[in-house]
């Protein structure tokens, strides 16, 4: 197979965090894996369906082309336990090839060939035994249309026909499809031996050992055949990489000339070739000033063509959506490369460090963060941990894996550190994983991923499934197609431009309780943040409070009396703290604190507990139609207040009442004659319907 050096292909990183290249990592939802699995399913389905529809050929049977006849006979042969090959063809000057002979794979006899200067030639046993099974085709032209018909057919074999599980191993049916070829070359380049490559492909496709459409010998022959072309291709790729990275650097320089706020940096090797390169935009720097408290550094993608590691910095805005903050292409995954990326990012963001940084599992990246961001909390995304569990533990646990995964999920959400470590030891002992290297790896990183350790770290709701779906959509946009680095740079620039972000409409947000706290929050927070807080407000009504001697409170659910939370209230400066640490974790007050505020007759949430990052005014993109999106509930409140006052004042005397009645009648007639905006009317109608 000849690779295409003109294309740049991005894939998920395949090296296991344990540091062993021979340890395969499968990402759940990985497009390449799912596509390969789908291909093999489709191939199996099509083969089985086509074979079921094949009957025994007969003399006089007509086909449109000789290839159709060969495919038909091949399907018949596979169904009946043998394979076929093309024998001789007969050609004439007028008709071209007018006869085709297809025979059983064991037809004829092997003719020994003598090789010069070979003392001991290998004596290979031939499979040919003179079998007479055959199908001869003849071409004819009927009414100007060319067709082929079977002129001779024999299905008499002088050898044993194979069963279904054996016939698939015949050379004619053992094929390595293109998707598998690319995968084999990738794994071979990473240092996987052939037997390990076969096991990886079996794991990817979800088939039993020995059930692939090819065998280990085919893989070995394919790798040997491709070795020379791969070596030649590496030279081409090196040249292309140098040219593309130079073009990328020139694109950065050109952008800096057009936009003085665009920032970039790069390093070169001893040959003055571009090694690492990083860049960011003015919008990203501005966004970081508001939403730079929590950042995600995603390093899960790598370029096959160039071998470069892609690192992208993201923040989360007040609507729960990712914001592009910066990008880096790194030569390798070493400590020095990651350290340079961190230093450059901080320089772009004017030296301000984030409170928390979220990453994948990587020992070099972890060491770089500890060195360059000593005051920043490092969290490993739980999504990345869960994505690796299947490939790590399915081989050793087998049918017990699903049970293990269910208990592991519970373990991740335990709140107490002591309880986590106790349950962890119980889990390891129960499933016999004491010597497993991946269990040891996860435990060594335990201060960075389970909730019990990171519950006090500020994450701004950036570990939700919805946020990670948004990140995947971002990568699909910028990595779609097989693009050069310059086009990749343009795609990143388009995605990072805040002008290309859709405006957030000022949605109507219904209240679910009669609490003034909810009404107050609705007028301040974005719909995303308000929905999160509203959920806590609704649940707070299910909790009972018990005041302690020091002014603090024990808060318990009215049903789940065994679980209690301590809420500390300091009235002097309106401080409130809960042992669940939800506010410290997400920036949204928890149900326990809200319950205590309600008991304290608070009609508004204290200003310090409504973070600026969740407020409407912190939006980077202007809200759409703020004036025209006023909701009917706000109008109703204004009119009810005014009408109640007017009624009270008009009932003092009959003269007042008559005057008010006369003026209101005239006003009503005037309002009815005023023009109505269709858009405004539809919005009001929708709100009224939803309220009713």
C-alpha positions as MATLAB code, in Angstrom:
seq = 'XXXXXXXXXXXXXXXXXXXXXXXXXXXXXXXXXXXXXXXXXXXXXXXXXXXXXXXXXXXXXXXXXXXXXXXXXXXXXXXXXXXXXXXXXXXXXXXXXXXXXXXXXXXXXXXXXXXXXXXXXXXXXXXXXXXXXXXXXXXXXXXXXXXXXXXXXXXXXXXXXXXXXXXXXXXXXXXXXXXXXXXXXXXXXXXXXXXXXXXXXXXXXXXXXXXXXXXXXXXXXXXXXXXXXXXXXXXXXXXXXXXXXXXXXXXXXXXXXXXXXXXXXXXXXXXXXXXXXXXXXXXXXXXXXXXXXXXXXXXXXXXXXXXXXXXXXXXXXXXXXXXXXXXXXXXXXXXXXXXXXXXXXXXXXXXXXXXXXXXXXXXXXXXXXXXXXXXXXXXXXXXXXXXXXXXXXXXXXXXXXXXXXXXXXXXXXXXXXXXXXXXXXXXXXXXXXXXXXXXXXXXXXXXXXXXXXXXXXXXXXXXXXXXXXXXXXXXXXXXXXXXXXXXXXXXXXXXXXXXXXXXXXXXXXXXXXXXXXXXXXXXXXXXXXXXXXXXXXXXXXXXXXXXXXXXXXXXXXXXXXXXXXXXXXXXXXXXXXXXXXXXXXXXXXXXXXXXXXXXXXXXXXXXXXXXXXXXXXXXXXXXXXXXXXXXXXXXXXXXXXXXXXXXXXXXXXXXXXXXXXXXXXXXXXXXXXXXXXXXXXXXXXXXXXXXX';
ca = [
       0.000    0.000    0.000;
       1.324    3.439   -0.937;
       0.665    6.159    1.607;
      -0.398    9.624    0.548;
       2.110   12.161    1.878;
       0.023   15.075    0.601;
      -2.629   14.522    3.262;
      -2.494   15.303    6.955;
      -4.426   12.795    9.074;
      -5.315   13.453   12.717;
      -6.045   10.586   15.096;
      -6.400   10.069   18.822;
      -3.143    9.483   20.653;
      -2.542    5.765   21.076;
       0.174    5.582   23.714;
      -1.059    4.279   27.035;
      -0.508    6.626   30.020;
       1.386    3.784   31.697;
       4.191    4.619   29.245;
       4.168    1.330   27.349;
       3.639    1.649   23.590;
       2.774   -2.031   23.482;
      -0.226   -1.363   25.705;
      -3.134   -0.474   23.452;
      -5.548    2.283   24.434;
      -9.044    2.243   22.963;
     -11.112    5.413   23.118;
     -14.851    4.831   23.462;
     -16.572    6.548   20.567;
     -13.346    6.718   18.557;
     -14.420    7.323   14.959;
     -11.688    5.167   13.492;
     -12.572    2.190   15.644;
     -16.285    2.504   15.071;
     -15.791    2.888   11.344;
     -13.559   -0.180   11.175;
     -16.077   -2.184   13.182;
     -18.868   -1.031   10.919;
     -16.832   -1.969    7.837;
     -16.261   -5.517    8.995;
     -19.943   -5.851    9.913;
     -20.980   -4.559    6.512;
     -18.552   -6.894    4.773;
     -19.861   -9.873    6.704;
     -23.456   -8.906    6.064;
     -22.962   -8.354    2.356;
     -21.046  -11.613    1.978;
     -23.627  -13.642    3.791;
     -26.538  -12.025    1.999;
     -24.948  -12.479   -1.408;
     -24.048  -16.099   -0.723;
     -27.562  -16.909    0.393;
     -28.908  -15.653   -2.946;
     -26.478  -17.768   -5.060;
     -27.721  -20.998   -6.687;
     -25.729  -23.544   -8.673;
     -24.618  -22.110  -12.029;
     -25.973  -23.796  -15.163;
     -25.080  -23.915  -18.867;
     -26.751  -21.058  -20.706;
     -26.891  -18.737  -17.671;
     -26.338  -15.156  -18.843;
     -24.357  -12.341  -17.216;
     -23.842   -8.731  -18.266;
     -20.066   -8.878  -17.741;
     -17.428  -11.516  -17.109;
     -16.691   -9.882  -13.722;
     -20.316  -10.424  -12.675;
     -19.951  -14.090  -13.587;
     -16.685  -14.414  -11.647;
     -18.240  -12.830   -8.553;
     -21.274  -15.109   -8.822;
     -19.119  -18.235   -9.165;
     -16.847  -17.077   -6.336;
     -19.815  -16.661   -3.976;
     -21.088  -20.093   -4.989;
     -17.649  -21.575   -4.344;
     -17.330  -20.003   -0.918;
     -20.737  -21.296    0.076;
     -19.770  -24.795   -1.045;
     -16.331  -25.047    0.550;
     -13.779  -24.165   -2.143;
     -12.371  -21.166   -4.004;
     -11.755  -20.412   -7.676;
      -9.152  -18.721   -9.813;
      -8.978  -17.335  -13.315;
      -7.376  -19.680  -15.818;
      -6.865  -18.980  -19.522;
      -8.669  -16.429  -21.683;
      -9.079  -16.489  -25.471;
      -8.898  -13.344  -27.577;
      -9.696  -12.471  -31.224;
      -9.019   -9.361  -33.280;
     -12.706   -8.547  -33.776;
     -14.262   -9.505  -30.422;
     -11.302   -8.979  -28.117;
     -11.466  -11.439  -25.222;
     -14.392  -13.693  -26.039;
     -13.769  -16.615  -23.661;
     -12.958  -16.827  -19.951;
     -12.123  -19.997  -18.013;
     -12.678  -20.112  -14.243;
     -11.459  -23.208  -12.397;
     -11.287  -24.650   -8.888;
      -8.263  -23.513   -6.901;
      -7.011  -27.135   -6.901;
      -7.288  -27.509  -10.668;
      -4.256  -28.755  -12.646;
      -0.886  -29.841  -11.301;
       2.055  -27.824  -10.050;
       5.019  -27.727  -12.414;
       8.330  -27.688  -10.484;
      10.611  -24.851  -11.463;
      14.350  -25.157  -11.137;
      16.266  -22.146   -9.879;
      19.911  -21.612  -10.813;
      22.584  -21.643   -8.090;
      20.232  -23.057   -5.474;
      21.592  -26.195   -3.842;
      18.650  -26.983   -1.610;
      15.418  -25.466   -2.974;
      12.459  -25.580   -0.620;
      10.137  -28.459   -1.374;
       6.694  -26.906   -0.974;
       3.732  -29.216   -1.173;
       1.245  -28.060   -3.807;
      -2.507  -27.925   -3.166;
      -3.252  -28.674   -6.823;
      -4.583  -32.164   -7.441;
      -6.075  -32.028  -10.956;
      -9.615  -31.098   -9.871;
     -11.950  -30.819  -12.871;
     -14.482  -28.361  -11.395;
     -14.794  -25.436  -13.813;
     -16.954  -22.757  -15.387;
     -16.298  -21.575  -18.963;
     -17.754  -18.279  -20.219;
     -18.328  -17.248  -23.823;
     -19.084  -13.736  -25.086;
     -21.831  -13.040  -27.594;
     -23.468   -9.936  -29.023;
     -27.274   -9.961  -29.173;
     -29.037   -6.999  -30.813;
     -25.894   -4.922  -30.368;
     -25.647   -5.730  -26.639;
     -22.650   -7.666  -25.308;
     -23.342  -10.453  -22.840;
     -21.640  -13.540  -21.433;
     -23.143  -16.998  -21.058;
     -21.928  -20.202  -19.407;
     -20.855  -22.610  -22.143;
     -19.451  -25.336  -19.871;
     -19.886  -26.072  -16.190;
     -18.733  -28.892  -13.941;
     -19.083  -29.143  -10.182;
     -17.257  -32.461   -9.754;
     -14.373  -32.250   -7.275;
     -11.756  -34.933   -6.540;
     -10.928  -33.494   -3.113;
     -12.703  -32.826    0.155;
     -14.696  -29.596    0.352;
     -14.134  -27.383    3.389;
     -16.470  -26.365    6.188;
     -17.486  -22.722    6.734;
     -14.872  -22.070    9.444;
     -12.126  -23.436    7.146;
     -13.072  -22.036    3.755;
     -12.672  -18.446    4.956;
      -8.945  -19.166    5.472;
      -8.339  -19.889    1.792;
      -6.052  -17.262    0.195;
      -8.812  -16.087   -2.173;
     -10.966  -14.956    0.753;
      -8.263  -13.521    2.997;
      -8.183   -9.810    2.268;
      -6.839   -6.880    4.277;
      -9.081   -3.927    3.541;
      -7.772   -0.390    3.261;
      -8.943    0.737    6.706;
      -7.159   -2.244    8.277;
      -4.037   -1.607    6.180;
      -3.704    1.924    7.568;
      -4.227    0.615   11.092;
      -1.613   -2.123   10.651;
       0.966    0.344    9.339;
       0.295    2.737   12.218;
       0.706    0.032   14.850;
       3.763   -1.391   13.103;
       5.377    2.041   13.072;
       4.677    2.324   16.797;
       6.679   -0.843   17.392;
       3.910   -3.413   17.775;
       4.940   -6.970   16.758;
       2.705   -8.741   14.250;
       1.035  -11.034   16.796;
       0.182   -7.991   18.957;
      -1.220   -6.126   15.937;
      -3.562   -9.042   15.254;
      -4.748   -9.023   18.883;
      -5.373   -5.262   18.750;
      -7.462   -5.607   15.580;
      -9.473   -8.433   17.163;
     -10.113   -6.225   20.190;
     -11.135   -3.273   18.031;
     -13.553   -5.282   15.910;
     -14.935   -7.220   18.850;
     -14.273  -10.654   17.291;
     -12.994  -13.860   18.818;
      -9.317  -14.814   18.278;
      -8.766  -16.221   14.796;
     -11.997  -14.721   13.388;
     -10.479  -11.855   11.396;
     -10.855  -11.990    7.588;
      -7.082  -12.535    7.370;
      -4.419  -14.384    9.339;
      -1.153  -13.435   11.007;
       0.829  -14.561    7.944;
      -1.051  -12.059    5.761;
      -0.234   -9.243    8.179;
       3.440  -10.218    8.235;
       3.617  -10.320    4.430;
       1.821   -6.997    4.150;
       4.177   -5.261    6.614;
       7.212   -6.712    4.829;
       5.910   -5.551    1.448;
       5.173   -2.059    2.704;
       8.421   -1.598    4.605;
      10.351   -0.224    1.658;
       7.580    2.136    0.555;
       7.144    3.341    4.143;
      10.857    4.174    4.378;
      10.679    6.085    1.106;
       7.516    7.776    2.292;
       9.137    8.879    5.555;
      11.628   10.946    3.571;
       8.782   12.596    1.676;
       6.887   13.235    4.907;
       9.930   14.834    6.522;
      10.262   17.216    3.618;
       6.543   17.977    3.612;
       6.530   18.528    7.357;
       9.342   21.069    7.095;
       7.582   22.894    4.264;
       4.183   22.893    5.974;
       5.490   24.070    9.345;
       7.406   26.850    7.563;
       4.194   27.878    5.770;
       2.384   27.829    9.115;
       5.018   30.112   10.622;
       4.674   32.507    7.674;
       0.893   32.497    8.167;
       1.400   33.460   11.831;
       3.743   36.292   10.837;
       1.244   37.558    8.265;
      -1.573   37.439   10.837;
       0.559   39.378   13.347;
       1.095   42.114   10.748;
      -2.668   42.382   10.123;
      -3.667   42.118   13.789;
      -1.367   43.657   16.383;
      -3.151   41.692   19.155;
      -2.459   38.296   17.567;
       0.293   36.485   19.501;
       2.491   33.550   18.536;
       5.760   31.903   19.494;
       7.894   29.046   18.198;
      11.127   27.141   18.761;
      13.639   25.729   16.302;
      15.957   22.742   16.411;
      19.725   22.664   15.829;
      19.105   22.799   12.062;
      16.947   25.940   12.378;
      13.830   23.937   11.506;
      10.533   24.851   13.199;
      10.052   22.523   16.148;
       7.160   23.732   18.353;
       4.717   26.512   17.500;
       1.880   28.100   19.463;
      -0.556   30.959   18.862;
      -3.609   32.768   20.230;
      -5.973   35.591   19.244;
      -7.119   38.897   20.705;
     -10.613   37.513   21.377;
      -9.083   34.584   23.248;
      -6.956   36.836   25.450;
     -10.008   38.997   26.195;
     -12.089   35.912   26.994;
      -9.389   34.650   29.351;
      -9.694   37.777   31.510;
     -13.275   36.732   32.336;
     -13.271   32.955   31.998;
      -9.631   32.067   32.654;
     -10.321   30.642   36.110;
     -10.737   27.114   34.736;
      -9.029   25.906   31.545;
      -8.928   22.576   29.741;
      -5.720   21.602   27.952;
      -6.748   18.912   25.460;
      -3.847   16.858   24.057;
      -5.762   13.832   22.771;
      -5.025   14.317   19.055;
      -1.887   13.644   17.041;
      -0.995   14.054   13.380;
      -0.002   10.788   11.688;
       1.548   12.642    8.771;
       3.794   14.952   10.784;
       3.962   13.213   14.151;
       3.030   16.500   15.843;
       0.990   16.558   19.036;
      -1.947   18.975   19.058;
      -2.656   20.831   22.287;
      -5.677   23.156   22.499;
      -6.600   25.412   25.414;
     -10.291   25.891   26.216;
     -12.291   27.851   28.746;
     -15.990   27.560   29.599;
     -18.181   30.671   29.232;
     -21.239   31.779   31.208;
     -23.516   29.802   28.857;
     -21.641   26.528   29.449;
     -19.968   26.549   26.034;
     -16.259   26.086   25.283;
     -14.137   29.101   24.347;
     -10.936   28.687   22.327;
      -7.989   30.194   24.228;
      -4.890   28.979   22.421;
      -3.298   26.290   20.304;
       0.075   24.515   20.235;
       1.707   22.009   17.887;
       4.418   20.123   19.759;
       7.304   18.015   18.497;
       6.783   15.299   21.090;
       5.186   14.478   24.442;
       8.259   15.214   26.547;
       8.412   17.251   29.728;
      10.295   20.044   27.942;
       7.704   20.328   25.171;
       4.803   20.529   27.625;
       6.707   22.996   29.809;
       7.313   25.230   26.781;
       3.601   25.075   25.882;
       2.611   26.108   29.426;
       5.148   28.942   29.567;
       4.038   30.259   26.180;
       0.357   30.132   27.105;
       0.964   32.089   30.318;
       2.939   34.661   28.339;
       0.039   35.025   25.912;
      -2.357   35.495   28.858;
      -0.119   38.151   30.448;
       1.143   35.993   33.272;
      -2.201   35.206   34.890;
      -2.408   31.573   36.047;
      -5.700   29.652   36.041;
      -7.149   28.330   39.275;
      -7.619   24.856   37.780;
      -6.350   23.083   34.676;
      -7.979   19.915   33.338;
      -5.998   17.430   31.224;
      -5.731   13.820   30.114;
      -3.573   11.300   32.000;
       0.045   11.981   31.089;
       3.019   11.801   33.431;
       5.123   14.329   31.474;
       2.266   16.821   31.333;
       1.594   16.311   35.031;
       5.240   17.062   35.891;
       5.243   20.121   33.617;
       2.129   21.542   35.323;
       3.614   20.949   38.771;
       6.749   22.842   37.697;
       5.238   25.705   35.684;
       1.907   26.143   37.512;
       2.700   25.320   41.140;
      -0.342   27.224   42.491;
      -2.811   25.772   39.973;
      -4.935   22.754   40.820;
      -4.459   19.904   38.323;
      -7.489   17.736   37.547;
      -7.625   14.728   35.236;
     -10.903   14.676   33.333;
     -13.061   11.776   34.457;
     -14.156   11.301   30.829;
     -10.590   10.408   29.858;
     -10.317    7.940   32.726;
     -13.572    6.184   31.798;
     -12.652    6.054   28.104;
      -9.673    3.832   28.893;
     -11.312    1.364   31.263;
     -12.636   -0.980   28.584;
      -9.303   -1.626   26.855;
      -7.461   -1.812   30.169;
      -9.649   -4.257   32.066;
     -11.822   -6.182   29.586;
      -8.990   -8.611   28.641;
      -8.297   -9.537   32.264;
     -11.832   -9.363   33.702;
     -13.853  -10.700   30.764;
     -17.526  -11.089   31.740;
     -16.851   -9.423   35.104;
     -15.944   -6.110   33.423;
     -19.482   -4.644   33.450;
     -19.825   -5.336   37.169;
     -16.387   -3.819   37.765;
     -17.304   -0.701   35.769;
     -20.550   -0.195   37.727;
     -18.670   -0.322   41.048;
     -15.918    1.892   39.666;
     -18.511    4.552   38.731;
     -19.864    4.539   42.290;
     -16.318    4.816   43.605;
     -15.660    7.917   41.502;
     -18.533    9.820   43.124;
     -17.825    9.044   46.776;
     -17.378   12.229   48.804;
     -15.014   11.133   51.577;
     -11.326   10.398   51.009;
     -11.191    7.689   53.662;
     -14.293    6.026   52.245;
     -12.794    6.168   48.737;
      -9.542    4.491   49.762;
     -11.395    1.835   51.762;
     -13.729    1.014   48.855;
     -10.798    1.127   46.419;
      -8.921   -1.563   48.353;
     -12.111   -3.624   48.495;
     -12.590   -3.284   44.709;
      -8.986   -4.266   43.945;
      -9.162   -7.306   46.212;
     -12.543   -8.446   44.927;
     -11.509   -8.479   41.268;
      -7.925   -9.643   41.866;
      -6.262   -6.531   40.429;
      -3.560   -5.995   43.034;
      -0.750   -6.536   40.510;
      -2.428   -4.720   37.604;
      -0.269   -1.832   36.328;
      -3.283    0.272   35.303;
      -4.843    0.011   38.754;
      -1.503    1.139   40.195;
      -1.411    4.028   37.699;
      -4.912    5.234   38.605;
      -4.191    5.020   42.323;
      -0.978    7.023   41.928;
      -3.062    9.772   40.245;
      -5.903    9.581   42.794;
      -5.444   13.172   44.003;
      -6.438   14.409   40.540;
      -9.540   12.526   39.363;
     -12.012   11.091   41.960;
     -14.597   13.488   43.406;
     -13.488   12.846   46.986;
     -10.124   14.519   46.246;
     -11.171   17.281   43.841;
     -14.523   18.328   45.373;
     -12.986   21.563   46.691;
     -11.340   22.436   43.335;
     -13.136   25.046   41.249;
     -14.195   23.459   37.938;
     -17.026   25.773   36.795;
     -19.100   22.796   35.560;
     -16.473   21.940   32.939;
     -16.611   18.174   33.562;
     -20.181   17.707   32.324;
     -20.973   15.405   29.404;
     -22.497   18.301   27.462;
     -19.265   20.294   27.664;
     -17.216   17.362   26.348;
     -19.657   16.890   23.488;
     -19.055   20.525   22.578;
     -15.292   19.933   22.619;
     -15.680   16.952   20.289;
     -17.750   19.076   17.905;
     -15.016   21.735   17.924;
     -12.339   19.177   17.001;
     -14.504   17.699   14.266;
     -14.793   21.155   12.720;
     -11.097   22.009   12.744;
      -9.798   18.495   11.977;
     -12.381   17.564    9.364;
     -10.798   16.347    6.157;
      -7.102   15.756    5.601;
      -5.704   19.257    5.559;
      -2.348   20.985    5.433;
      -1.214   22.981    8.450;
      -1.944   26.329    6.805;
      -5.585   25.371    6.179;
      -5.737   23.977    9.715;
      -4.532   27.385   10.961;
      -7.336   29.116    9.039;
      -9.958   26.730   10.438;
      -8.750   27.361   13.990;
      -8.864   31.115   13.405;
     -12.434   30.946   12.178;
     -13.527   28.841   15.167;
     -11.764   31.189   17.611;
     -13.373   34.378   16.237;
     -16.116   35.451   18.630;
     -17.949   37.130   15.756;
     -18.649   33.660   14.365;
     -20.278   32.452   17.577;
     -24.052   32.322   17.558;
     -25.693   34.954   19.708;
     -27.383   33.746   22.847;
     -31.071   34.566   22.856;
     -32.463   35.963   26.097;
     -34.709   33.034   26.890;
     -37.803   33.216   29.008;
     -37.010   31.401   32.252;
     -39.974   30.130   34.249;
     -39.866   30.178   38.007;
     -40.726   26.937   39.778;
     -41.111   28.179   43.336;
     -42.488   31.260   45.051;
     -39.153   32.054   46.670;
     -37.877   35.627   46.140;
     -34.345   34.182   45.888;
     -35.302   32.448   42.651;
     -36.808   35.623   41.190;
     -33.692   37.572   42.119;
     -31.374   35.006   40.504;
     -33.423   34.922   37.308;
     -32.779   38.588   36.622;
     -29.007   38.268   37.130;
     -27.794   34.896   35.831;
     -27.567   33.473   32.324;
     -30.163   30.804   31.489;
     -27.450   28.131   31.775;
     -26.389   29.208   35.279;
     -29.949   29.947   36.387;
     -31.112   26.451   35.414;
     -28.331   24.966   37.536;
     -29.195   27.191   40.505;
     -32.940   26.684   40.047;
     -32.423   22.927   40.278;
     -30.738   23.437   43.648;
     -33.491   25.828   44.813;
     -36.222   23.302   44.014;
     -34.371   20.501   45.819;
     -33.634   22.738   48.820;
     -37.317   22.606   49.749;
     -36.913   18.893   50.571;
     -34.390   19.556   53.342;
     -34.846   20.140   57.039;
     -32.518   22.287   59.145;
     -31.353   21.971   62.734;
     -29.637   25.012   64.256;
     -26.561   24.311   66.380;
     -25.296   26.271   69.354;
     -22.646   28.142   67.366;
     -25.149   29.384   64.794;
     -24.319   26.720   62.218;
     -26.875   24.292   60.791;
     -27.184   20.587   60.136;
     -29.130   20.042   56.923;
     -30.769   16.683   56.184;
     -33.054   15.403   53.441;
     -36.472   14.644   54.847;
     -36.230   11.021   53.661;
     -32.492   10.333   53.664;
     -31.867   11.180   57.298;
     -28.556    9.297   57.389;
     -26.793   11.839   55.161;
     -26.269   15.253   56.730;
     -24.327   18.348   55.761;
     -22.873   21.031   57.968;
     -23.630   24.585   56.849;
     -21.554   27.231   58.624;
     -23.225   30.659   58.791;
     -21.279   33.782   59.767;
     -23.761   36.608   60.035;
     -21.239   39.473   60.436;
     -20.150   39.438   56.802;
     -22.828   37.106   55.401;
     -20.535   34.141   54.872;
     -21.993   30.710   54.252;
     -20.062   27.458   53.738;
     -21.317   23.912   53.216;
     -19.461   20.666   53.793;
     -20.549   19.431   50.321;
     -18.364   22.196   48.769;
     -20.618   22.595   45.736;
     -20.048   26.359   45.545;
     -16.281   25.871   45.689;
     -16.640   23.224   42.949;
     -19.009   24.887   40.467;
     -19.603   28.465   41.594;
     -23.306   27.688   42.148;
     -24.736   27.667   45.682;
     -25.849   24.221   46.849;
     -29.335   23.261   48.026;
     -28.114   23.089   51.645;
     -26.892   26.689   51.718;
     -30.014   27.865   49.897;
     -32.167   26.152   52.505;
     -30.359   27.990   55.307;
     -30.703   31.334   53.478;
     -34.435   30.692   53.171;
     -34.675   29.933   56.878;
     -32.787   33.193   57.521;
     -35.466   35.030   55.492;
     -33.081   36.075   52.744;
     -34.942   37.394   49.696;
     -31.773   37.781   47.642;
     -28.606   35.719   47.356;
     -25.641   37.593   48.878;
     -23.706   39.399   46.157;
     -20.476   37.465   46.751;
     -22.208   34.169   45.953;
     -23.290   35.178   42.456;
     -20.013   34.984   40.557;
     -19.414   37.451   37.756;
     -18.542   34.585   35.385;
     -22.163   33.347   35.558;
     -23.844   36.748   35.160;
     -25.570   38.044   32.039;
     -23.238   41.027   31.777;
     -20.173   38.786   31.508;
     -21.261   37.505   28.062;
     -18.605   37.984   25.395;
     -21.195   38.007   22.611;
     -24.092   40.440   22.829;
     -27.414   38.898   23.784;
     -29.868   38.781   20.938;
     -32.888   41.136   21.031;
     -32.690   41.920   24.702;
     -35.312   44.677   24.471;
     -37.716   42.616   22.397;
     -37.492   39.495   24.515;
     -39.173   40.822   27.634;
     -41.394   38.077   28.938;
     -45.087   38.227   29.682;
     -44.546   37.484   33.362;
     -42.638   40.740   33.857;
     -45.416   42.707   32.076;
     -48.047   41.003   34.210;
     -46.259   41.998   37.406;
     -46.108   45.658   36.338;
     -49.789   45.768   35.354;
     -50.995   43.927   38.448;
     -49.159   46.392   40.689;
     -50.449   49.420   38.784;
     -54.028   48.086   38.587;
     -54.119   47.274   42.299;
     -53.017   50.806   43.202;
     -55.476   52.366   40.754;
     -58.369   50.327   42.151;
     -57.567   51.322   45.704;
     -57.388   55.010   44.842;
     -60.572   55.010   42.704;
     -62.800   53.474   45.391;
     -62.587   56.470   47.692;
     -65.310   58.465   45.837;
     -67.776   57.872   43.045;
     -66.278   60.778   41.118;
     -62.833   59.100   41.176;
     -64.297   55.791   40.048;
     -66.178   57.355   37.115;
     -63.083   59.258   36.010;
     -60.898   56.131   36.131;
     -63.520   54.084   34.275;
     -63.882   56.748   31.576;
     -60.134   57.138   31.075;
     -59.461   53.382   31.051;
     -62.169   52.840   28.430;
     -60.631   55.535   26.227;
     -57.131   54.083   26.789;
     -58.278   50.565   25.915;
     -59.789   51.760   22.647;
     -56.582   53.622   21.791;
     -54.387   50.547   22.510;
     -56.578   48.318   20.354;
     -56.025   50.643   17.397;
     -52.214   50.603   17.760;
     -50.196   48.436   15.269;
     -48.799   45.137   16.600;
     -45.393   43.616   15.696;
     -45.855   40.045   14.488;
     -42.654   38.879   16.154;
     -43.573   40.481   19.465;
     -47.084   39.033   19.310;
     -45.817   35.533   18.633;
     -43.363   35.760   21.537;
     -46.081   36.897   23.895;
     -48.449   34.198   22.677;
     -45.816   31.526   23.180;
     -45.108   32.735   26.708;
     -48.793   32.851   27.604;
     -49.318   29.322   26.307;
     -46.337   27.990   28.216;
     -47.493   29.705   31.410;
     -50.999   28.298   31.134;
];
